[in-house]
mmCIF file of C-alpha atoms in Angstrom:
data_model
loop_
_atom_site.group_PDB
_atom_site.id
_atom_site.type_symbol
_atom_site.label_atom_id
_atom_site.label_comp_id
_atom_site.label_asym_id
_atom_site.label_seq_id
_atom_site.Cartn_x
_atom_site.Cartn_y
_atom_site.Cartn_z
ATOM 1 C CA MET I 34 11.298 4.551 5.924
ATOM 2 C CA ILE I 35 10.081 3.943 9.103
ATOM 3 C CA LYS I 36 6.688 4.297 7.813
ATOM 4 C CA ILE I 37 7.042 2.033 4.902
ATOM 5 C CA VAL I 38 7.859 -0.955 7.820
ATOM 6 C CA VAL I 39 4.829 0.132 9.846
ATOM 7 C CA LEU I 40 2.809 0.376 7.369
ATOM 8 C CA VAL I 41 3.773 -3.546 6.376
ATOM 9 C CA LEU I 42 4.028 -4.677 9.383
ATOM 10 C CA ILE I 43 0.236 -3.211 9.451
ATOM 11 C CA VAL I 44 -1.075 -5.113 7.045
ATOM 12 C CA PHE I 45 0.214 -8.540 7.815
ATOM 13 C CA PHE I 46 -1.248 -8.314 11.432
ATOM 14 C CA GLN I 47 -4.946 -7.959 8.820
ATOM 15 C CA LEU I 48 -4.333 -10.886 7.335
ATOM 16 C CA GLU I 49 -3.804 -13.399 10.451
ATOM 17 C CA GLY I 50 -6.325 -11.892 11.780
ATOM 18 C CA PHE I 51 -8.531 -12.471 8.590
ATOM 19 C CA SER I 52 -6.844 -15.431 8.498
ATOM 20 C CA GLN I 53 -8.315 -17.925 11.559
ATOM 21 C CA ASP I 54 -9.500 -21.368 9.583
ATOM 22 C CA SER I 55 -9.010 -24.858 11.360
ATOM 23 C CA SER I 56 -9.979 -26.690 9.071
ATOM 24 C CA SER I 57 -7.428 -29.317 7.624
ATOM 25 C CA LEU I 58 -4.981 -27.637 9.898
ATOM 26 C CA THR I 59 -1.879 -30.545 10.541
ATOM 27 C CA ARG I 60 1.822 -29.671 13.269
ATOM 28 C CA HIS I 61 4.916 -30.608 13.550
ATOM 29 C CA ILE I 62 7.765 -30.561 15.235
ATOM 30 C CA SER I 63 11.127 -31.301 13.607
ATOM 31 C CA LEU I 64 14.885 -31.977 13.565
ATOM 32 C CA GLY I 65 17.332 -31.685 11.493
ATOM 33 C CA LEU I 66 21.375 -32.355 10.944
ATOM 34 C CA GLY I 67 23.062 -31.820 7.594
ATOM 35 C CA LEU I 68 25.819 -30.146 6.377
ATOM 36 C CA ILE I 69 26.625 -26.360 5.091
ATOM 37 C CA HIS I 70 28.913 -24.667 2.683
ATOM 38 C CA SER I 71 29.552 -21.467 2.342
ATOM 39 C CA SER I 72 31.500 -19.761 0.388
ATOM 40 C CA LEU I 73 32.194 -16.101 1.958
ATOM 41 C CA GLN I 74 33.826 -12.189 1.065
ATOM 42 C CA ASP I 75 34.499 -9.606 3.297
ATOM 43 C CA GLU I 76 36.427 -7.288 1.879
ATOM 44 C CA VAL I 77 36.557 -4.522 5.274
ATOM 45 C CA PHE I 78 39.224 -7.650 6.542
ATOM 46 C CA SER I 79 40.267 -9.366 3.555
ATOM 47 C CA PRO I 80 40.099 -9.546 -0.756
ATOM 48 C CA LEU I 81 40.098 -13.061 -0.831
ATOM 49 C CA VAL I 82 37.075 -15.459 -0.902
ATOM 50 C CA TYR I 83 36.997 -18.178 1.894
ATOM 51 C CA ARG I 84 34.626 -21.888 1.247
ATOM 52 C CA GLY I 85 34.584 -24.152 4.033
ATOM 53 C CA SER I 86 32.025 -26.785 5.314
ATOM 54 C CA GLY I 87 30.171 -27.683 8.192
ATOM 55 C CA PHE I 88 28.036 -29.667 10.606
ATOM 56 C CA PHE I 89 24.320 -28.106 10.857
ATOM 57 C CA LEU I 90 21.416 -28.725 13.165
ATOM 58 C CA ASP I 91 18.036 -26.884 13.103
ATOM 59 C CA LEU I 92 14.765 -27.129 15.043
ATOM 60 C CA GLY I 93 11.481 -26.363 13.745
ATOM 61 C CA PHE I 94 7.949 -26.315 14.507
ATOM 62 C CA VAL I 95 5.245 -25.854 11.228
ATOM 63 C CA ASN I 96 1.417 -25.423 11.925
ATOM 64 C CA ASN I 97 -0.093 -25.605 8.404
ATOM 65 C CA GLY I 98 -3.544 -25.412 7.391
ATOM 66 C CA GLU I 99 -5.699 -24.558 4.421
ATOM 67 C CA ARG I 100 -5.901 -21.577 4.261
ATOM 68 C CA GLU I 101 -2.402 -19.717 6.419
ATOM 69 C CA THR I 102 0.757 -21.650 7.614
ATOM 70 C CA HIS I 103 2.774 -20.387 10.407
ATOM 71 C CA GLU I 104 6.378 -21.151 10.541
ATOM 72 C CA VAL I 105 8.802 -21.086 13.129
ATOM 73 C CA SER I 106 12.903 -21.811 12.823
ATOM 74 C CA VAL I 107 16.151 -21.720 14.454
ATOM 75 C CA GLY I 108 19.067 -22.789 13.508
ATOM 76 C CA PHE I 109 22.901 -22.865 14.121
ATOM 77 C CA SER I 110 26.875 -24.220 12.473
ATOM 78 C CA SER I 111 29.706 -23.836 13.025
ATOM 79 C CA GLN I 112 32.861 -24.085 9.665
ATOM 80 C CA VAL I 113 36.678 -23.015 9.114
ATOM 81 C CA LEU I 114 36.480 -20.745 6.144
ATOM 82 C CA SER I 115 40.021 -20.866 3.120
ATOM 83 C CA PRO I 116 40.976 -18.678 1.620
ATOM 84 C CA THR I 117 40.823 -21.661 -1.688
ATOM 85 C CA LEU I 118 41.323 -19.403 -4.635
ATOM 86 C CA ASN I 119 44.628 -18.767 -3.277
ATOM 87 C CA THR I 120 46.585 -21.463 -2.211
ATOM 88 C CA GLN I 121 49.534 -19.614 -1.062
ATOM 89 C CA SER I 122 47.564 -17.679 2.402
ATOM 90 C CA LEU I 123 47.880 -19.883 5.133
ATOM 91 C CA GLY I 124 45.098 -17.647 6.731
ATOM 92 C CA GLU I 125 42.002 -18.654 7.435
ATOM 93 C CA VAL I 126 38.536 -18.154 9.095
ATOM 94 C CA GLU I 127 35.584 -19.698 12.097
ATOM 95 C CA ASN I 128 32.416 -19.143 10.968
ATOM 96 C CA THR I 129 29.598 -19.326 13.381
ATOM 97 C CA LEU I 130 26.319 -19.063 12.009
ATOM 98 C CA ALA I 131 23.203 -18.470 13.957
ATOM 99 C CA PHE I 132 19.155 -17.996 13.168
ATOM 100 C CA LEU I 133 16.277 -17.403 14.385
ATOM 101 C CA ASP I 134 13.119 -17.265 11.671
ATOM 102 C CA TYR I 135 8.758 -16.670 11.509
ATOM 103 C CA GLY I 136 7.557 -16.512 8.556
ATOM 104 C CA TYR I 137 3.214 -16.395 8.224
ATOM 105 C CA SER I 138 1.771 -17.318 4.508
ATOM 106 C CA ARG I 139 -1.320 -17.621 3.536
ATOM 107 C CA THR I 140 -3.528 -19.683 0.337
ATOM 108 C CA ILE I 141 -3.949 -17.604 -2.693
ATOM 109 C CA SER I 142 -4.574 -21.040 -4.892
ATOM 110 C CA HIS I 143 -5.296 -24.686 -3.635
ATOM 111 C CA LYS I 144 -6.313 -27.008 -6.754
ATOM 112 C CA LYS I 145 -3.279 -29.689 -7.117
ATOM 113 C CA TRP I 146 -0.807 -27.223 -5.579
ATOM 114 C CA LYS I 147 -1.079 -25.059 -2.844
ATOM 115 C CA HIS I 148 0.677 -22.103 -3.336
ATOM 116 C CA GLN I 149 0.423 -19.082 -1.023
ATOM 117 C CA ILE I 150 2.136 -15.695 -0.343
ATOM 118 C CA GLY I 151 3.632 -14.058 2.965
ATOM 119 C CA LEU I 152 5.776 -11.855 4.739
ATOM 120 C CA GLY I 153 9.181 -13.571 7.053
ATOM 121 C CA LEU I 154 10.729 -12.233 10.066
ATOM 122 C CA PHE I 155 14.342 -13.640 9.820
ATOM 123 C CA ASN I 156 16.830 -12.768 11.840
ATOM 124 C CA PHE I 157 20.642 -14.019 11.362
ATOM 125 C CA LEU I 158 23.738 -13.874 12.911
ATOM 126 C CA SER I 159 27.534 -14.694 11.254
ATOM 127 C CA ALA I 160 30.860 -14.459 13.940
ATOM 128 C CA ARG I 161 33.855 -14.795 12.152
ATOM 129 C CA ASN I 162 37.441 -14.669 13.420
ATOM 130 C CA TYR I 163 40.075 -14.085 11.357
ATOM 131 C CA ILE I 164 42.973 -16.014 11.831
ATOM 132 C CA PHE I 165 46.369 -13.947 9.989
ATOM 133 C CA LEU I 166 50.195 -14.949 10.365
ATOM 134 C CA VAL I 167 50.576 -10.869 12.440
ATOM 135 C CA GLU I 168 47.268 -10.739 14.282
ATOM 136 C CA ASP I 169 43.735 -12.015 14.492
ATOM 137 C CA GLU I 170 40.110 -9.828 13.484
ATOM 138 C CA ILE I 171 36.873 -10.634 14.614
ATOM 139 C CA SER I 172 34.127 -9.627 11.789
ATOM 140 C CA VAL I 173 30.503 -10.068 12.202
ATOM 141 C CA ASP I 174 26.860 -10.379 9.939
ATOM 142 C CA PHE I 175 24.045 -9.595 12.018
ATOM 143 C CA PHE I 176 20.564 -8.655 11.233
ATOM 144 C CA THR I 177 17.308 -8.362 10.910
ATOM 145 C CA SER I 178 14.639 -8.518 7.652
ATOM 146 C CA LEU I 179 11.736 -8.503 6.899
ATOM 147 C CA ASN I 180 10.526 -10.842 3.775
ATOM 148 C CA ALA I 181 8.384 -11.432 1.181
ATOM 149 C CA MET I 182 7.323 -14.698 0.516
ATOM 150 C CA TYR I 183 6.189 -17.028 -2.371
ATOM 151 C CA ALA I 184 5.334 -20.702 -0.784
ATOM 152 C CA LEU I 185 4.179 -23.718 -3.096
ATOM 153 C CA GLN I 186 3.548 -27.038 -1.626
ATOM 154 C CA ARG I 187 1.888 -30.907 -3.331
ATOM 155 C CA ASP I 188 0.858 -33.982 -0.498
ATOM 156 C CA PHE I 189 1.817 -37.544 -3.408
ATOM 157 C CA ASN I 190 -1.028 -40.648 -1.931
ATOM 158 C CA SER I 191 -1.278 -39.237 1.718
ATOM 159 C CA GLN I 192 2.349 -39.648 2.673
ATOM 160 C CA HIS I 193 5.256 -37.549 -0.097
ATOM 161 C CA HIS I 194 5.067 -33.817 0.682
ATOM 162 C CA ILE I 195 7.159 -31.414 -0.727
ATOM 163 C CA GLY I 196 7.582 -28.465 -0.730
ATOM 164 C CA PHE I 197 9.123 -24.994 -2.350
ATOM 165 C CA ARG I 198 9.840 -21.508 -0.680
ATOM 166 C CA VAL I 199 11.037 -18.230 -1.978
ATOM 167 C CA SER I 200 12.057 -15.103 0.179
ATOM 168 C CA TYR I 201 13.281 -12.098 -0.784
ATOM 169 C CA PRO I 202 13.976 -8.796 2.054
ATOM 170 C CA LEU I 203 12.305 -5.821 1.839
ATOM 171 C CA VAL I 204 14.133 -4.437 4.409
ATOM 172 C CA GLY I 205 16.499 -5.333 7.036
ATOM 173 C CA TYR I 206 18.114 -3.407 10.183
ATOM 174 C CA VAL I 207 21.807 -5.064 9.786
ATOM 175 C CA LEU I 208 24.035 -3.112 12.759
ATOM 176 C CA GLY I 209 27.905 -3.569 12.700
ATOM 177 C CA ARG I 210 27.733 -1.783 9.515
ATOM 178 C CA MET I 211 31.356 0.568 9.423
ATOM 179 C CA ARG I 212 31.651 3.992 8.375
ATOM 180 C CA VAL I 213 35.077 3.777 9.338
ATOM 181 C CA PRO I 214 37.332 -0.066 9.598
ATOM 182 C CA ASN I 215 35.734 -0.565 13.362
ATOM 183 C CA ASP I 216 32.034 -2.556 13.813
ATOM 184 C CA PHE I 217 31.134 -0.024 15.455
ATOM 185 C CA SER I 218 30.990 3.365 17.032
ATOM 186 C CA GLU I 219 34.353 4.930 19.463
ATOM 187 C CA GLU I 220 32.013 4.715 22.570
ATOM 188 C CA ILE I 221 30.684 1.347 21.937
ATOM 189 C CA PHE I 222 34.113 -0.184 20.460
ATOM 190 C CA GLN I 223 36.159 1.832 23.939
ATOM 191 C CA ALA I 224 33.090 0.397 26.524
ATOM 192 C CA ILE I 225 33.717 -3.264 24.809
ATOM 193 C CA VAL I 226 37.349 -2.607 24.999
ATOM 194 C CA GLU I 227 37.080 -1.304 28.919
ATOM 195 C CA ASP I 228 35.158 -3.983 29.887
ATOM 196 C CA PRO I 229 34.441 -7.523 27.912
ATOM 197 C CA ASN I 230 32.220 -8.758 30.168
ATOM 198 C CA ALA I 231 29.804 -5.683 29.432
ATOM 199 C CA ILE I 232 28.951 -4.997 26.480
ATOM 200 C CA PRO I 233 26.574 -1.981 25.932
ATOM 201 C CA VAL I 234 23.414 -3.969 24.418
ATOM 202 C CA ASP I 235 20.815 -1.102 24.126
ATOM 203 C CA ALA I 236 23.913 1.134 22.114
ATOM 204 C CA VAL I 237 24.686 -1.271 20.011
ATOM 205 C CA LEU I 238 21.211 -2.050 19.442
ATOM 206 C CA LYS I 239 20.529 1.915 18.454
ATOM 207 C CA SER I 240 23.709 1.306 16.338
ATOM 208 C CA GLY I 241 22.597 -0.235 12.985
ATOM 209 C CA ASP I 242 20.723 1.059 10.476
ATOM 210 C CA PHE I 243 17.603 0.441 8.455
ATOM 211 C CA LEU I 244 18.617 -0.600 4.214
ATOM 212 C CA THR I 245 15.651 -1.047 1.636
ATOM 213 C CA LEU I 246 15.711 -3.473 -1.545
ATOM 214 C CA ASN I 247 18.496 -1.389 -3.402
ATOM 215 C CA ASP I 248 20.874 -1.590 -0.055
ATOM 216 C CA PHE I 249 20.519 -5.063 1.118
ATOM 217 C CA ARG I 250 19.633 -8.256 -1.337
ATOM 218 C CA ASP I 251 19.328 -11.752 0.799
ATOM 219 C CA VAL I 252 17.755 -13.870 -1.777
ATOM 220 C CA ARG I 253 16.244 -16.660 0.059
ATOM 221 C CA VAL I 254 15.742 -20.738 -1.323
ATOM 222 C CA ARG I 255 14.216 -23.612 -0.435
ATOM 223 C CA LEU I 256 13.016 -27.191 -1.804
ATOM 224 C CA GLU I 257 12.460 -30.088 0.841
ATOM 225 C CA TYR I 258 10.774 -33.248 0.593
ATOM 226 C CA PHE I 259 8.686 -36.302 3.271
ATOM 227 C CA TYR I 260 7.439 -39.218 3.351
ATOM 228 C CA GLU I 261 5.398 -39.780 5.702
ATOM 229 C CA LEU I 262 5.898 -43.265 8.385
ATOM 230 C CA SER I 263 3.213 -43.348 10.230
ATOM 231 C CA THR I 264 0.119 -41.413 11.348
ATOM 232 C CA HIS I 265 2.720 -39.185 13.248
ATOM 233 C CA PHE I 266 6.466 -39.473 12.467
ATOM 234 C CA ARG I 267 7.796 -38.302 8.931
ATOM 235 C CA LEU I 268 11.221 -38.457 7.333
ATOM 236 C CA GLY I 269 12.591 -35.967 5.057
ATOM 237 C CA ALA I 270 15.684 -34.178 3.519
ATOM 238 C CA HIS I 271 15.868 -30.042 2.614
ATOM 239 C CA TYR I 272 18.211 -28.298 0.755
ATOM 240 C CA ALA I 273 17.969 -23.986 1.079
ATOM 241 C CA PHE I 274 19.939 -21.904 -1.103
ATOM 242 C CA ARG I 275 21.027 -18.210 0.240
ATOM 243 C CA TYR I 276 22.905 -15.815 -0.857
ATOM 244 C CA TYR I 277 23.203 -11.793 0.692
ATOM 245 C CA ASN I 278 25.560 -9.181 0.156
ATOM 246 C CA TYR I 279 25.357 -5.213 1.746
ATOM 247 C CA PRO I 280 27.475 -2.389 1.900
ATOM 248 C CA LYS I 281 29.413 -2.444 5.588
ATOM 249 C CA PHE I 282 33.236 0.062 5.093
ATOM 250 C CA LEU I 283 33.292 -2.472 2.028
ATOM 251 C CA PRO I 284 30.375 -4.011 0.718
ATOM 252 C CA ILE I 285 30.009 -8.364 2.239
ATOM 253 C CA ARG I 286 29.198 -11.088 0.265
ATOM 254 C CA ASN I 287 27.610 -15.022 0.640
ATOM 255 C CA GLY I 288 26.925 -17.768 -0.298
ATOM 256 C CA MET I 289 25.461 -20.417 1.446
ATOM 257 C CA SER I 290 23.928 -24.161 0.123
ATOM 258 C CA GLN I 291 22.243 -26.562 3.053
ATOM 259 C CA TYR I 292 21.620 -30.285 2.999
ATOM 260 C CA THR I 293 19.215 -31.514 6.019
ATOM 261 C CA ALA I 294 18.416 -34.735 6.580
ATOM 262 C CA LYS I 295 15.148 -34.130 9.204
ATOM 263 C CA ILE I 296 12.892 -36.137 11.008
ATOM 264 C CA ALA I 297 8.945 -34.731 12.282
ATOM 265 C CA TYR I 298 6.825 -35.789 14.793
ATOM 266 C CA THR I 299 2.814 -34.473 13.994
ATOM 267 C CA PHE I 300 0.730 -33.826 15.960
#
C-alpha cells in the first residue's frame, strides 16, 4: 500500500516539475460565505440520520495558467443537527467542520473548454458532540486523502467564468477508526483522561489506518461561476456536494451540500 502511495506522489511531483509554463496566468484570492446542509449517520453512536444547516466560511487561492492550475482552500462551519426522521427523539448533534485542501491539475485539452486532470491532497475534520438525555458522546472524523481530479473550465466574453470539478480518493489515512467503541487506543484514551490539556499528538497521528478505494469513499463535486466586475474584482457563486463513508467500528456516512457567495481579488 505504501509503495502505491509513494509511486503516485512521485508521478504527481514529476508532473508539477514539467509544467512550469507561466503564460496566461491569472491569480486570485477569494472569500466565501454561505450555507452548508449536512445529513449524517454515525452508527457507532446512533442508528438515526441527523440533518441540519449552518453558516459556512472559506478562503481560497487559485493560480490558474494555460497548462496548470494550483488551488489552496481552507474552510470552517458549525451546525446543529437533529433527527428529522424521528420526531420522538430529543437528542441533537453539535457538528463542527474544518478542511484544508490543495489541488494540482494539468491541462490535457484546451479549445473552447479547458479539460484538466490532476491530484488533490485533502484534509478534513468533523468533530461532533452527541447530546443525549443521559450523557453526551464525542465522535470525530479526521482524515487525509490523495484524490484523483477532473476539472473543466470556460470563459465567456472575458467576463463570465465557469468551472466544474469532480474528485475521488485513491487512498485515505483515517484517524480514530474504532476496533472497540473508543475512538483511539487505550493508551491514547487514558492519556487524554489523565490530562486533557496534554494530548499525545504523536501517538494520535500514528494511530490511523490507510484505506483504499474499496473501503474509503469521498465523492466531491463542485460547480462555480464568477462575473468579472473590473480588472481586479470578481463576484461569484459556488455549489459543492460531498458524500463520504468508511467503516469505523460500524459504518459512518455523511452527505453535504454547500451554497456559497464569493468575492475574489485578481492579480
